PDB file of C-alpha atoms in Angstrom:
ATOM      1  CA  UNK A 199     -12.523  -5.306   4.270  1.00 39.00           C
ATOM      2  CA  UNK A 200     -11.535  -6.184   7.580  1.00 45.00           C
ATOM      3  CA  UNK A 201     -13.948  -8.504   9.723  1.00 49.00           C
ATOM      4  CA  UNK A 202     -13.534  -8.027  13.332  1.00 55.00           C
ATOM      5  CA  UNK A 203     -12.996 -11.416  15.294  1.00 54.00           C
ATOM      6  CA  UNK A 204     -16.486 -11.052  16.989  1.00 52.00           C
ATOM      7  CA  UNK A 205     -18.237 -10.483  13.577  1.00 52.00           C
ATOM      8  CA  UNK A 206     -15.716 -12.965  12.103  1.00 48.00           C
ATOM      9  CA  UNK A 207     -17.273 -15.723  14.709  1.00 49.00           C
ATOM     10  CA  UNK A 208     -20.784 -15.084  13.318  1.00 43.00           C
ATOM     11  CA  UNK A 209     -19.900 -14.944   9.853  1.00 44.00           C
ATOM     12  CA  UNK A 210     -17.876 -18.247  10.288  1.00 43.00           C
ATOM     13  CA  UNK A 211     -20.653 -20.114  12.249  1.00 41.00           C
ATOM     14  CA  UNK A 212     -23.028 -19.322   9.210  1.00 37.00           C
ATOM     15  CA  UNK A 213     -20.339 -20.232   6.695  1.00 40.00           C
ATOM     16  CA  UNK A 214     -19.419 -23.507   8.286  1.00 40.00           C
ATOM     17  CA  UNK A 215     -23.366 -24.467   8.451  1.00 34.00           C
ATOM     18  CA  UNK A 216     -23.148 -24.090   4.627  1.00 31.00           C
ATOM     19  CA  UNK A 217     -19.929 -26.072   4.519  1.00 33.00           C
ATOM     20  CA  UNK A 218     -18.029 -23.501   3.061  1.00 35.00           C
ATOM     21  CA  UNK A 219     -14.124 -22.944   4.201  1.00 34.00           C
ATOM     22  CA  UNK A 220     -12.015 -20.371   5.834  1.00 38.00           C
ATOM     23  CA  UNK A 221      -8.692 -20.835   7.400  1.00 41.00           C
ATOM     24  CA  UNK A 222      -6.995 -21.364  10.952  1.00 44.00           C
ATOM     25  CA  UNK A 223      -4.152 -23.003  12.456  1.00 47.00           C
ATOM     26  CA  UNK A 224      -3.476 -24.910  15.797  1.00 41.00           C
ATOM     27  CA  UNK A 225       0.128 -24.478  15.821  1.00 43.00           C
ATOM     28  CA  UNK A 226       2.075 -24.573  19.507  1.00 44.00           C
ATOM     29  CA  UNK A 227       5.390 -23.081  20.702  1.00 42.00           C
ATOM     30  CA  UNK A 228       7.520 -24.324  23.522  1.00 46.00           C
ATOM     31  CA  UNK A 229       6.092 -23.607  26.785  1.00 45.00           C
ATOM     32  CA  UNK A 230       7.273 -20.411  29.071  1.00 47.00           C
ATOM     33  CA  UNK A 231       7.179 -20.096  32.593  1.00 46.00           C
ATOM     34  CA  UNK A 232       3.904 -19.775  34.600  1.00 50.00           C
ATOM     35  CA  UNK A 233       3.038 -16.720  36.443  1.00 47.00           C
ATOM     36  CA  UNK A 234       2.055 -16.346  40.081  1.00 48.00           C
ATOM     37  CA  UNK A 235      -1.204 -18.081  40.506  1.00 53.00           C
ATOM     38  CA  UNK A 236      -3.055 -14.637  41.700  1.00 77.00           C
ATOM     39  CA  UNK A 237      -2.658 -13.372  37.972  1.00 85.00           C
ATOM     40  CA  UNK A 238      -6.330 -13.677  36.283  1.00 92.00           C
ATOM     41  CA  UNK A 239      -5.851 -12.757  32.664  1.00 94.00           C
ATOM     42  CA  UNK A 240      -9.433 -11.223  32.362  1.00 92.00           C
ATOM     43  CA  UNK A 241      -8.463  -8.815  35.096  1.00 94.00           C
ATOM     44  CA  UNK A 242      -5.360  -7.781  33.185  1.00 95.00           C
ATOM     45  CA  UNK A 243      -6.037  -8.027  29.580  1.00 95.00           C
ATOM     46  CA  UNK A 244      -6.973  -4.343  27.806  1.00 95.00           C
ATOM     47  CA  UNK A 245     -10.680  -3.829  28.573  1.00 94.00           C
ATOM     48  CA  UNK A 246     -13.174  -1.369  27.506  1.00 94.00           C
ATOM     49  CA  UNK A 247     -11.736   1.312  29.555  1.00 94.00           C
ATOM     50  CA  UNK A 248      -8.547   1.221  27.604  1.00 94.00           C
ATOM     51  CA  UNK A 249     -10.074   1.444  24.311  1.00 93.00           C
ATOM     52  CA  UNK A 250      -8.260   3.715  21.820  1.00 91.00           C
ATOM     53  CA  UNK A 251     -10.231   6.800  20.438  1.00 90.00           C
ATOM     54  CA  UNK A 252     -12.308   5.639  17.708  1.00 90.00           C
ATOM     55  CA  UNK A 253     -12.444   2.003  18.631  1.00 93.00           C
ATOM     56  CA  UNK A 254     -15.725  -0.031  20.272  1.00 92.00           C
ATOM     57  CA  UNK A 255     -14.578  -2.696  22.482  1.00 93.00           C
ATOM     58  CA  UNK A 256     -15.806  -6.307  22.591  1.00 88.00           C
ATOM     59  CA  UNK A 257     -15.156  -9.149  25.270  1.00 83.00           C
ATOM     60  CA  UNK A 258     -14.893 -12.144  22.976  1.00 81.00           C
ATOM     61  CA  UNK A 259     -15.834 -14.664  25.990  1.00 80.00           C
ATOM     62  CA  UNK A 260     -19.157 -12.812  26.234  1.00 77.00           C
ATOM     63  CA  UNK A 261     -19.837 -13.668  22.709  1.00 70.00           C
ATOM     64  CA  UNK A 262     -18.699 -17.229  22.897  1.00 71.00           C
ATOM     65  CA  UNK A 263     -21.065 -17.571  25.789  1.00 71.00           C
ATOM     66  CA  UNK A 264     -23.921 -16.565  23.711  1.00 66.00           C
ATOM     67  CA  UNK A 265     -25.922 -18.581  21.218  1.00 57.00           C
ATOM     68  CA  UNK A 266     -25.324 -17.381  17.782  1.00 58.00           C
ATOM     69  CA  UNK A 267     -28.925 -17.686  15.973  1.00 56.00           C
ATOM     70  CA  UNK A 268     -30.341 -21.147  16.553  1.00 65.00           C
ATOM     71  CA  UNK A 269     -26.532 -22.237  16.948  1.00 65.00           C
ATOM     72  CA  UNK A 270     -25.478 -23.259  20.369  1.00 70.00           C
ATOM     73  CA  UNK A 271     -21.712 -22.366  21.727  1.00 68.00           C
ATOM     74  CA  UNK A 272     -20.986 -26.088  21.934  1.00 72.00           C
ATOM     75  CA  UNK A 273     -22.098 -26.566  18.246  1.00 74.00           C
ATOM     76  CA  UNK A 274     -19.750 -23.685  17.277  1.00 71.00           C
ATOM     77  CA  UNK A 275     -16.706 -24.790  19.075  1.00 74.00           C
ATOM     78  CA  UNK A 276     -17.406 -28.127  17.318  1.00 75.00           C
ATOM     79  CA  UNK A 277     -17.650 -26.615  13.805  1.00 74.00           C
ATOM     80  CA  UNK A 278     -14.390 -24.450  14.512  1.00 70.00           C
ATOM     81  CA  UNK A 279     -12.445 -27.583  15.488  1.00 72.00           C
ATOM     82  CA  UNK A 280     -13.406 -29.440  12.304  1.00 69.00           C
ATOM     83  CA  UNK A 281     -12.007 -26.236  10.509  1.00 70.00           C
ATOM     84  CA  UNK A 282      -9.220 -26.073  12.408  1.00 65.00           C
ATOM     85  CA  UNK A 283      -8.364 -29.570  11.407  1.00 65.00           C
ATOM     86  CA  UNK A 284      -8.507 -28.928   7.785  1.00 66.00           C
ATOM     87  CA  UNK A 285      -5.767 -26.042   7.796  1.00 82.00           C
ATOM     88  CA  UNK A 286      -2.001 -26.408   7.246  1.00 88.00           C
ATOM     89  CA  UNK A 287       0.298 -23.883   7.736  1.00 92.00           C
ATOM     90  CA  UNK A 288       3.841 -23.992   6.330  1.00 94.00           C
ATOM     91  CA  UNK A 289       6.099 -23.744   8.402  1.00 95.00           C
ATOM     92  CA  UNK A 290       3.702 -24.681  11.152  1.00 92.00           C
ATOM     93  CA  UNK A 291       5.178 -22.282  13.779  1.00 94.00           C
ATOM     94  CA  UNK A 292       4.485 -19.317  11.950  1.00 96.00           C
ATOM     95  CA  UNK A 293       0.756 -19.477  11.985  1.00 93.00           C
ATOM     96  CA  UNK A 294       0.984 -17.909  15.538  1.00 94.00           C
ATOM     97  CA  UNK A 295       1.808 -14.398  13.920  1.00 96.00           C
ATOM     98  CA  UNK A 296      -1.492 -14.086  12.123  1.00 92.00           C
ATOM     99  CA  UNK A 297      -4.072 -16.110  13.991  1.00 89.00           C
ATOM    100  CA  UNK A 298      -7.170 -16.612  12.651  1.00 83.00           C
ATOM    101  CA  UNK A 299     -10.753 -16.098  14.436  1.00 83.00           C
ATOM    102  CA  UNK A 300     -10.966 -19.800  14.687  1.00 82.00           C
ATOM    103  CA  UNK A 301      -7.583 -20.316  16.363  1.00 83.00           C
ATOM    104  CA  UNK A 302      -8.369 -17.458  18.900  1.00 84.00           C
ATOM    105  CA  UNK A 303     -11.988 -18.755  19.783  1.00 84.00           C
ATOM    106  CA  UNK A 304     -10.742 -22.074  20.154  1.00 85.00           C
ATOM    107  CA  UNK A 305      -7.770 -21.053  22.385  1.00 85.00           C
ATOM    108  CA  UNK A 306     -10.226 -19.339  24.451  1.00 84.00           C
ATOM    109  CA  UNK A 307     -12.658 -21.940  24.716  1.00 83.00           C
ATOM    110  CA  UNK A 308      -9.883 -24.517  25.726  1.00 83.00           C
ATOM    111  CA  UNK A 309      -8.588 -22.301  28.513  1.00 86.00           C
ATOM    112  CA  UNK A 310     -11.049 -20.072  29.628  1.00 85.00           C
ATOM    113  CA  UNK A 311      -9.457 -19.716  33.387  1.00 88.00           C
ATOM    114  CA  UNK A 312      -6.170 -19.186  31.703  1.00 93.00           C
ATOM    115  CA  UNK A 313      -6.701 -17.057  28.774  1.00 92.00           C
ATOM    116  CA  UNK A 314      -8.823 -13.837  27.795  1.00 93.00           C
ATOM    117  CA  UNK A 315      -9.419 -11.983  24.535  1.00 93.00           C
ATOM    118  CA  UNK A 316     -10.244  -8.439  24.024  1.00 92.00           C
ATOM    119  CA  UNK A 317     -11.139  -6.959  20.580  1.00 93.00           C
ATOM    120  CA  UNK A 318     -11.303  -3.500  19.417  1.00 94.00           C
ATOM    121  CA  UNK A 319     -12.920  -2.525  16.064  1.00 92.00           C
ATOM    122  CA  UNK A 320     -12.859   1.043  14.591  1.00 89.00           C
ATOM    123  CA  UNK A 321     -15.891   3.220  14.616  1.00 85.00           C
ATOM    124  CA  UNK A 322     -15.382   4.557  10.956  1.00 77.00           C
ATOM    125  CA  UNK A 323     -15.495   8.055  12.157  1.00 77.00           C
ATOM    126  CA  UNK A 324     -11.775   8.395  10.596  1.00 69.00           C
ATOM    127  CA  UNK A 325     -12.667   6.723   7.423  1.00 64.00           C
ATOM    128  CA  UNK A 326     -10.432   3.382   7.969  1.00 71.00           C
ATOM    129  CA  UNK A 327     -11.419  -0.029   8.948  1.00 81.00           C
ATOM    130  CA  UNK A 328      -9.119  -1.749  11.298  1.00 88.00           C
ATOM    131  CA  UNK A 329      -9.604  -4.397  14.142  1.00 92.00           C
ATOM    132  CA  UNK A 330      -7.176  -5.315  16.974  1.00 94.00           C
ATOM    133  CA  UNK A 331      -7.212  -8.299  18.810  1.00 94.00           C
ATOM    134  CA  UNK A 332      -5.551  -8.807  22.444  1.00 96.00           C
ATOM    135  CA  UNK A 333      -4.750 -11.975  24.032  1.00 95.00           C
ATOM    136  CA  UNK A 334      -3.261 -12.422  27.562  1.00 95.00           C
ATOM    137  CA  UNK A 335      -2.805 -15.727  29.033  1.00 95.00           C
ATOM    138  CA  UNK A 336      -0.882 -17.625  31.927  1.00 94.00           C
ATOM    139  CA  UNK A 337      -1.038 -20.853  30.194  1.00 89.00           C
ATOM    140  CA  UNK A 338       2.202 -22.693  29.435  1.00 83.00           C
ATOM    141  CA  UNK A 339       0.725 -24.120  25.997  1.00 76.00           C
ATOM    142  CA  UNK A 340      -0.705 -22.671  23.006  1.00 82.00           C
ATOM    143  CA  UNK A 341       0.462 -20.808  19.878  1.00 87.00           C
ATOM    144  CA  UNK A 342       3.040 -18.149  20.370  1.00 94.00           C
ATOM    145  CA  UNK A 343       5.026 -16.063  18.154  1.00 96.00           C
ATOM    146  CA  UNK A 344       8.411 -17.552  17.319  1.00 95.00           C
ATOM    147  CA  UNK A 345      11.482 -16.097  19.078  1.00 93.00           C
ATOM    148  CA  UNK A 346      13.105 -16.211  15.812  1.00 94.00           C
ATOM    149  CA  UNK A 347      11.279 -14.727  12.627  1.00 96.00           C
ATOM    150  CA  UNK A 348      14.035 -15.937  10.181  1.00 95.00           C
ATOM    151  CA  UNK A 349      12.079 -18.884   9.001  1.00 95.00           C
ATOM    152  CA  UNK A 350       8.894 -17.031   8.917  1.00 96.00           C
ATOM    153  CA  UNK A 351      10.161 -14.480   6.334  1.00 96.00           C
ATOM    154  CA  UNK A 352       7.454 -16.160   4.065  1.00 96.00           C
ATOM    155  CA  UNK A 353       4.655 -18.731   4.929  1.00 95.00           C
ATOM    156  CA  UNK A 354       1.450 -20.374   3.220  1.00 93.00           C
ATOM    157  CA  UNK A 355      -1.781 -21.049   5.041  1.00 90.00           C
ATOM    158  CA  UNK A 356      -4.071 -23.315   3.112  1.00 87.00           C
ATOM    159  CA  UNK A 357      -7.570 -24.676   3.881  1.00 79.00           C
ATOM    160  CA  UNK A 358      -9.725 -27.147   2.430  1.00 77.00           C
ATOM    161  CA  UNK A 359     -12.593 -27.130   4.865  1.00 67.00           C
ATOM    162  CA  UNK A 360     -15.960 -27.598   2.826  1.00 67.00           C
ATOM    163  CA  UNK A 361     -14.510 -29.562  -0.083  1.00 70.00           C
ATOM    164  CA  UNK A 362     -13.052 -26.181  -1.459  1.00 76.00           C
ATOM    165  CA  UNK A 363      -9.359 -24.914  -1.069  1.00 77.00           C
ATOM    166  CA  UNK A 364      -8.119 -21.351  -0.090  1.00 81.00           C
ATOM    167  CA  UNK A 365      -4.689 -20.017   0.336  1.00 85.00           C
ATOM    168  CA  UNK A 366      -2.949 -17.024   1.344  1.00 88.00           C
ATOM    169  CA  UNK A 367       0.708 -16.106   1.714  1.00 92.00           C
ATOM    170  CA  UNK A 368       2.102 -13.967   4.172  1.00 94.00           C
ATOM    171  CA  UNK A 369       5.576 -12.239   3.975  1.00 95.00           C
ATOM    172  CA  UNK A 370       6.862 -11.064   7.356  1.00 96.00           C
ATOM    173  CA  UNK A 371       9.129  -8.016   8.040  1.00 96.00           C
ATOM    174  CA  UNK A 372      10.639  -7.610  11.901  1.00 96.00           C
ATOM    175  CA  UNK A 373       9.646  -4.254  13.171  1.00 96.00           C
ATOM    176  CA  UNK A 374      11.814  -2.143  15.897  1.00 94.00           C
ATOM    177  CA  UNK A 375       9.276  -0.774  18.160  1.00 94.00           C
ATOM    178  CA  UNK A 376       9.958   1.406  20.946  1.00 91.00           C
ATOM    179  CA  UNK A 377       8.499  -0.791  23.863  1.00 95.00           C
ATOM    180  CA  UNK A 378       9.859  -1.615  26.952  1.00 94.00           C
ATOM    181  CA  UNK A 379       9.136  -3.795  30.126  1.00 95.00           C
ATOM    182  CA  UNK A 380       8.344  -7.017  28.181  1.00 96.00           C
ATOM    183  CA  UNK A 381      10.860 -10.199  28.345  1.00 96.00           C
ATOM    184  CA  UNK A 382      11.410 -11.591  24.812  1.00 95.00           C
ATOM    185  CA  UNK A 383       9.383  -8.863  22.744  1.00 96.00           C
ATOM    186  CA  UNK A 384       8.869  -9.463  19.034  1.00 96.00           C
ATOM    187  CA  UNK A 385       7.391  -7.221  16.605  1.00 97.00           C
ATOM    188  CA  UNK A 386       6.611  -7.894  13.191  1.00 97.00           C
ATOM    189  CA  UNK A 387       4.577  -7.024  10.081  1.00 96.00           C
ATOM    190  CA  UNK A 388       2.704  -9.500   7.975  1.00 95.00           C
ATOM    191  CA  UNK A 389       1.520  -8.564   4.356  1.00 93.00           C
ATOM    192  CA  UNK A 390      -1.000 -11.331   3.032  1.00 89.00           C
ATOM    193  CA  UNK A 391      -1.708 -11.726  -0.532  1.00 75.00           C
ATOM    194  CA  UNK A 392      -5.312 -13.788  -0.615  1.00 66.00           C
ATOM    195  CA  UNK A 393      -6.097 -14.147  -4.267  1.00 61.00           C
ATOM    196  CA  UNK A 394      -5.016 -10.707  -4.998  1.00 59.00           C
ATOM    197  CA  UNK A 395      -6.547  -8.833  -2.122  1.00 61.00           C
ATOM    198  CA  UNK A 396      -3.953  -7.601   0.430  1.00 68.00           C
ATOM    199  CA  UNK A 397      -3.946  -7.188   4.227  1.00 84.00           C
ATOM    200  CA  UNK A 398      -1.649  -5.917   6.535  1.00 91.00           C
ATOM    201  CA  UNK A 399      -1.435  -7.014  10.068  1.00 94.00           C
ATOM    202  CA  UNK A 400       0.813  -5.543  12.904  1.00 96.00           C
ATOM    203  CA  UNK A 401       1.699  -8.136  15.561  1.00 96.00           C
ATOM    204  CA  UNK A 402       3.668  -7.405  18.833  1.00 97.00           C
ATOM    205  CA  UNK A 403       4.226 -10.162  21.572  1.00 97.00           C
ATOM    206  CA  UNK A 404       5.871 -10.484  24.870  1.00 97.00           C
ATOM    207  CA  UNK A 405       5.884 -11.761  28.530  1.00 96.00           C
ATOM    208  CA  UNK A 406       5.289  -9.711  31.640  1.00 96.00           C
ATOM    209  CA  UNK A 407       5.842 -11.767  35.155  1.00 93.00           C
ATOM    210  CA  UNK A 408       5.016 -14.734  33.311  1.00 93.00           C
ATOM    211  CA  UNK A 409       1.743 -13.685  31.405  1.00 96.00           C
ATOM    212  CA  UNK A 410       2.142 -13.812  27.913  1.00 96.00           C
ATOM    213  CA  UNK A 411       0.113 -11.248  25.684  1.00 97.00           C
ATOM    214  CA  UNK A 412      -0.145 -10.510  21.891  1.00 96.00           C
ATOM    215  CA  UNK A 413      -1.529  -7.780  19.814  1.00 97.00           C
ATOM    216  CA  UNK A 414      -2.777  -8.285  16.303  1.00 96.00           C
ATOM    217  CA  UNK A 415      -3.585  -4.986  14.518  1.00 95.00           C
ATOM    218  CA  UNK A 416      -4.962  -5.482  11.098  1.00 92.00           C
ATOM    219  CA  UNK A 417      -5.456  -2.530   8.754  1.00 88.00           C
ATOM    220  CA  UNK A 418      -4.058   0.795   8.553  1.00 85.00           C
ATOM    221  CA  UNK A 419      -2.432   1.200  11.744  1.00 89.00           C
ATOM    222  CA  UNK A 420       0.819   3.078  12.435  1.00 90.00           C
ATOM    223  CA  UNK A 421       3.551   1.490  14.210  1.00 93.00           C
ATOM    224  CA  UNK A 422       3.507   4.138  17.151  1.00 94.00           C
ATOM    225  CA  UNK A 423      -0.355   3.170  17.615  1.00 94.00           C
ATOM    226  CA  UNK A 424       0.729  -0.379  18.199  1.00 95.00           C
ATOM    227  CA  UNK A 425       3.591   0.637  20.601  1.00 96.00           C
ATOM    228  CA  UNK A 426       1.197   2.536  22.839  1.00 96.00           C
ATOM    229  CA  UNK A 427      -1.199  -0.359  23.088  1.00 96.00           C
ATOM    230  CA  UNK A 428       1.757  -2.833  23.889  1.00 97.00           C
ATOM    231  CA  UNK A 429       2.812  -0.298  26.539  1.00 97.00           C
ATOM    232  CA  UNK A 430      -0.627  -0.041  28.075  1.00 96.00           C
ATOM    233  CA  UNK A 431      -0.765  -3.785  28.371  1.00 96.00           C
ATOM    234  CA  UNK A 432       2.528  -4.057  29.896  1.00 97.00           C
ATOM    235  CA  UNK A 433       1.632  -1.534  32.508  1.00 96.00           C
ATOM    236  CA  UNK A 434      -1.908  -3.073  33.347  1.00 96.00           C
ATOM    237  CA  UNK A 435      -0.208  -6.721  33.894  1.00 96.00           C
ATOM    238  CA  UNK A 436       2.526  -5.138  36.111  1.00 93.00           C
ATOM    239  CA  UNK A 437       0.094  -3.152  38.031  1.00 88.00           C
ATOM    240  CA  UNK A 438      -1.520  -6.560  39.461  1.00 60.00           C
TER     241      UNK A 438
END
């Protein structure tokens, strides 16, 4: 079952306290032009008012600002940094296609002014289990989907956190989505095999007026659904 990023944040924190493993990746790609200084990611990222029907919104920054049980947010970041350092993705640049909860939380914590993250989780009314993570950033560093996916047709992510090793192999297929208004638009579907448990993630990413956005939808979602979200995100950035 797909865990939401916010739920995963809680789960990973408890897991880290028990010294068990998870996966993450910290690859960075080439820098892109900076946007106008007036663009504030938290004001342009898709939010609660943009939630698709049947989905519940969460602002990841709000979760990050709150203590989780008896664990402070600073302790969470320290644990996640340790987890990230124990993970290897091969090829490294392909990890940006399927960022983990650890990746996303660390990215946000390291650039609160220049990065915003929203999450939507299905409410279960239609019998499906899916989650969507949306990132908008004006930062010129950080993980970004490779412009050329040829080298990411298949990649592996391995984590040795907590003395145990876990590995997942991803197979990536480019998608031809009918989305306009973004520079360098990349869309793909990544199918993961994690010890016999399959999981599908659809990703679309691009740059609008210097703002890089990335949408990852995991679970049973169709291409038109993701295209509609991307167009909504593009329109919101253009409307600044």
